[in-house]
């Protein structure tokens, strides 16, 4: 499972999820996919996606201002 290299550097985070999302995390945990609990599964997915976004330079993505009609990319 993807975790910070030094667990002492980990920080707690609390999330509120749609019930469908939580139920899917519960299913994955029940099947032993990505972790044993909903929290472990969620942490694995969040860490994996965060590293992928960092690698892709997501934080450097610019969203164009809307045009006069309010449509993006004007």
Short mmCIF file of N, CA and C in Angstrom, two decimals:
data_model
loop_
_atom_site.label_atom_id
_atom_site.label_comp_id
_atom_site.label_asym_id
_atom_site.label_seq_id
_atom_site.Cartn_x
_atom_site.Cartn_y
_atom_site.Cartn_z
N UNK A 1 0.84 -1.17 0.00
CA UNK A 1 0.00 0.00 0.00
C UNK A 1 0.89 1.24 0.00
N UNK A 2 0.52 2.24 -0.76
CA UNK A 2 1.30 3.49 -0.83
C UNK A 2 1.12 4.27 0.47
N UNK A 3 2.23 4.55 1.13
CA UNK A 3 2.21 5.32 2.37
C UNK A 3 3.42 6.23 2.38
N UNK A 4 3.37 7.28 3.18
CA UNK A 4 4.57 8.10 3.31
C UNK A 4 5.74 7.24 3.76
N UNK A 5 6.94 7.56 3.28
CA UNK A 5 8.11 6.75 3.62
C UNK A 5 8.34 6.70 5.13
N UNK A 6 8.13 7.80 5.82
CA UNK A 6 8.32 7.86 7.25
C UNK A 6 6.95 8.10 7.89
N UNK A 7 6.41 7.06 8.53
CA UNK A 7 5.06 7.16 9.10
C UNK A 7 4.96 8.26 10.14
N UNK A 8 6.06 8.66 10.76
CA UNK A 8 6.00 9.73 11.76
C UNK A 8 5.65 11.06 11.10
N UNK A 9 5.78 11.13 9.78
CA UNK A 9 5.43 12.35 9.06
C UNK A 9 3.98 12.34 8.59
N UNK A 10 3.24 11.29 8.86
CA UNK A 10 1.85 11.19 8.42
C UNK A 10 0.98 12.15 9.22
N UNK A 11 -0.11 12.59 8.61
CA UNK A 11 -1.05 13.49 9.25
C UNK A 11 -2.45 12.90 9.13
N UNK A 12 -3.25 13.08 10.16
CA UNK A 12 -4.63 12.59 10.14
C UNK A 12 -5.49 13.52 9.29
N UNK A 13 -6.49 12.93 8.64
CA UNK A 13 -7.41 13.67 7.80
C UNK A 13 -8.79 13.03 7.95
N UNK A 14 -9.79 13.86 8.09
CA UNK A 14 -11.16 13.36 8.21
C UNK A 14 -11.93 13.73 6.95
N UNK A 15 -12.68 12.78 6.40
CA UNK A 15 -13.44 13.00 5.16
C UNK A 15 -14.91 12.64 5.37
N UNK A 16 -15.76 13.35 4.66
CA UNK A 16 -17.17 12.99 4.56
C UNK A 16 -17.41 12.61 3.11
N UNK A 17 -17.92 11.41 2.90
CA UNK A 17 -18.09 10.88 1.55
C UNK A 17 -19.56 10.58 1.27
N UNK A 18 -19.93 10.59 -0.01
CA UNK A 18 -21.27 10.10 -0.37
C UNK A 18 -21.37 8.62 0.04
N UNK A 19 -22.56 8.19 0.43
CA UNK A 19 -22.74 6.83 0.92
C UNK A 19 -22.32 5.79 -0.12
N UNK A 20 -22.56 6.08 -1.40
CA UNK A 20 -22.18 5.13 -2.45
C UNK A 20 -20.67 4.94 -2.49
N UNK A 21 -19.94 6.03 -2.31
CA UNK A 21 -18.48 5.97 -2.30
C UNK A 21 -18.00 5.16 -1.11
N UNK A 22 -18.56 5.45 0.07
CA UNK A 22 -18.17 4.71 1.28
C UNK A 22 -18.47 3.22 1.11
N UNK A 23 -19.64 2.91 0.57
CA UNK A 23 -20.00 1.50 0.38
C UNK A 23 -19.03 0.78 -0.55
N UNK A 24 -18.55 1.49 -1.57
CA UNK A 24 -17.58 0.86 -2.48
C UNK A 24 -16.25 0.65 -1.77
N UNK A 25 -15.83 1.62 -0.95
CA UNK A 25 -14.61 1.43 -0.16
C UNK A 25 -14.77 0.23 0.77
N UNK A 26 -15.96 0.08 1.36
CA UNK A 26 -16.22 -1.07 2.23
C UNK A 26 -16.13 -2.37 1.45
N UNK A 27 -16.66 -2.39 0.24
CA UNK A 27 -16.57 -3.59 -0.60
C UNK A 27 -15.11 -3.92 -0.89
N UNK A 28 -14.33 -2.92 -1.28
CA UNK A 28 -12.91 -3.16 -1.58
C UNK A 28 -12.18 -3.69 -0.35
N UNK A 29 -12.50 -3.14 0.82
CA UNK A 29 -11.87 -3.60 2.06
C UNK A 29 -12.28 -5.04 2.36
N UNK A 30 -13.55 -5.36 2.17
CA UNK A 30 -14.04 -6.72 2.41
C UNK A 30 -13.33 -7.72 1.51
N UNK A 31 -13.06 -7.30 0.28
CA UNK A 31 -12.38 -8.18 -0.67
C UNK A 31 -10.86 -8.17 -0.48
N UNK A 32 -10.38 -7.34 0.43
CA UNK A 32 -8.94 -7.26 0.68
C UNK A 32 -8.19 -6.51 -0.39
N UNK A 33 -8.89 -5.65 -1.12
CA UNK A 33 -8.25 -4.87 -2.19
C UNK A 33 -7.78 -3.54 -1.63
N UNK A 34 -6.50 -3.28 -1.68
CA UNK A 34 -5.88 -2.00 -1.30
C UNK A 34 -5.83 -1.74 0.19
N UNK A 35 -6.44 -2.58 1.00
CA UNK A 35 -6.39 -2.39 2.45
C UNK A 35 -7.41 -3.26 3.15
N UNK A 36 -7.35 -3.27 4.49
CA UNK A 36 -8.25 -4.11 5.28
C UNK A 36 -9.47 -3.36 5.78
N UNK A 37 -9.40 -2.03 5.79
CA UNK A 37 -10.52 -1.22 6.27
C UNK A 37 -10.85 -0.15 5.24
N UNK A 38 -12.02 0.47 5.40
CA UNK A 38 -12.39 1.56 4.50
C UNK A 38 -11.35 2.67 4.55
N UNK A 39 -10.86 2.98 5.74
CA UNK A 39 -9.85 4.04 5.88
C UNK A 39 -8.55 3.69 5.17
N UNK A 40 -8.10 2.45 5.29
CA UNK A 40 -6.87 2.04 4.61
C UNK A 40 -7.04 2.11 3.09
N UNK A 41 -8.19 1.68 2.59
CA UNK A 41 -8.45 1.73 1.15
C UNK A 41 -8.47 3.19 0.69
N UNK A 42 -9.19 4.04 1.41
CA UNK A 42 -9.28 5.46 1.04
C UNK A 42 -7.90 6.12 1.07
N UNK A 43 -7.10 5.81 2.09
CA UNK A 43 -5.76 6.38 2.19
C UNK A 43 -4.90 5.95 1.00
N UNK A 44 -4.99 4.67 0.65
CA UNK A 44 -4.21 4.16 -0.48
C UNK A 44 -4.58 4.90 -1.77
N UNK A 45 -5.87 5.02 -2.03
CA UNK A 45 -6.33 5.69 -3.26
C UNK A 45 -5.93 7.16 -3.25
N UNK A 46 -6.11 7.84 -2.13
CA UNK A 46 -5.78 9.26 -2.05
C UNK A 46 -4.29 9.51 -2.24
N UNK A 47 -3.46 8.71 -1.59
CA UNK A 47 -2.01 8.87 -1.74
C UNK A 47 -1.59 8.58 -3.18
N UNK A 48 -2.10 7.50 -3.76
CA UNK A 48 -1.76 7.14 -5.14
C UNK A 48 -2.16 8.24 -6.11
N UNK A 49 -3.37 8.76 -5.98
CA UNK A 49 -3.85 9.80 -6.89
C UNK A 49 -3.09 11.12 -6.69
N UNK A 50 -2.76 11.44 -5.45
CA UNK A 50 -2.01 12.67 -5.17
C UNK A 50 -0.64 12.62 -5.82
N UNK A 51 0.06 11.48 -5.68
CA UNK A 51 1.37 11.35 -6.33
C UNK A 51 1.25 11.42 -7.85
N UNK A 52 0.20 10.81 -8.41
CA UNK A 52 0.00 10.86 -9.86
C UNK A 52 -0.26 12.29 -10.33
N UNK A 53 -1.06 13.04 -9.58
CA UNK A 53 -1.34 14.44 -9.93
C UNK A 53 -0.06 15.27 -9.86
N UNK A 54 0.74 15.03 -8.85
CA UNK A 54 2.01 15.75 -8.71
C UNK A 54 2.92 15.45 -9.89
N UNK A 55 3.01 14.17 -10.27
CA UNK A 55 3.84 13.77 -11.40
C UNK A 55 3.38 14.41 -12.71
N UNK A 56 2.07 14.51 -12.90
CA UNK A 56 1.52 15.09 -14.13
C UNK A 56 1.58 16.62 -14.13
N UNK A 57 1.95 17.22 -13.01
CA UNK A 57 1.99 18.68 -12.94
C UNK A 57 0.60 19.30 -12.89
N UNK A 58 -0.35 18.58 -12.29
CA UNK A 58 -1.72 19.06 -12.22
C UNK A 58 -1.81 20.45 -11.59
N UNK A 59 -0.95 20.72 -10.62
CA UNK A 59 -0.97 22.01 -9.93
C UNK A 59 -0.57 23.16 -10.84
N UNK A 60 0.01 22.85 -11.99
CA UNK A 60 0.40 23.88 -12.95
C UNK A 60 -0.65 24.10 -14.03
N UNK A 61 -1.72 23.32 -14.01
CA UNK A 61 -2.78 23.43 -15.00
C UNK A 61 -3.51 24.75 -14.83
N UNK A 62 -3.73 25.42 -15.94
CA UNK A 62 -4.47 26.69 -15.92
C UNK A 62 -5.84 26.48 -16.54
N UNK A 63 -6.85 27.00 -15.91
CA UNK A 63 -8.20 26.92 -16.44
C UNK A 63 -8.49 28.25 -17.12
N UNK A 64 -8.82 28.23 -18.42
CA UNK A 64 -9.07 29.48 -19.13
C UNK A 64 -10.27 30.23 -18.56
N UNK A 65 -10.19 31.55 -18.60
CA UNK A 65 -11.31 32.38 -18.15
C UNK A 65 -12.50 32.18 -19.09
N UNK A 66 -13.72 32.29 -18.58
CA UNK A 66 -14.89 32.13 -19.46
C UNK A 66 -14.99 33.27 -20.46
N UNK A 67 -15.62 32.97 -21.60
CA UNK A 67 -15.83 34.02 -22.60
C UNK A 67 -17.03 34.88 -22.18
N UNK A 68 -17.45 35.76 -23.04
CA UNK A 68 -18.55 36.67 -22.72
C UNK A 68 -19.87 35.95 -22.46
N UNK A 69 -20.01 34.74 -23.00
CA UNK A 69 -21.23 33.96 -22.80
C UNK A 69 -21.12 33.02 -21.61
N UNK A 70 -20.00 33.09 -20.89
CA UNK A 70 -19.80 32.25 -19.72
C UNK A 70 -19.27 30.88 -20.02
N UNK A 71 -18.91 30.63 -21.28
CA UNK A 71 -18.35 29.33 -21.66
C UNK A 71 -16.85 29.35 -21.44
N UNK A 72 -16.27 28.23 -20.98
CA UNK A 72 -14.82 28.19 -20.75
C UNK A 72 -14.04 28.33 -22.06
N UNK A 73 -12.85 28.91 -21.94
CA UNK A 73 -11.93 28.97 -23.07
C UNK A 73 -12.18 30.06 -24.07
N UNK A 74 -12.88 31.09 -23.67
CA UNK A 74 -13.26 32.17 -24.56
C UNK A 74 -12.14 32.87 -25.15
#
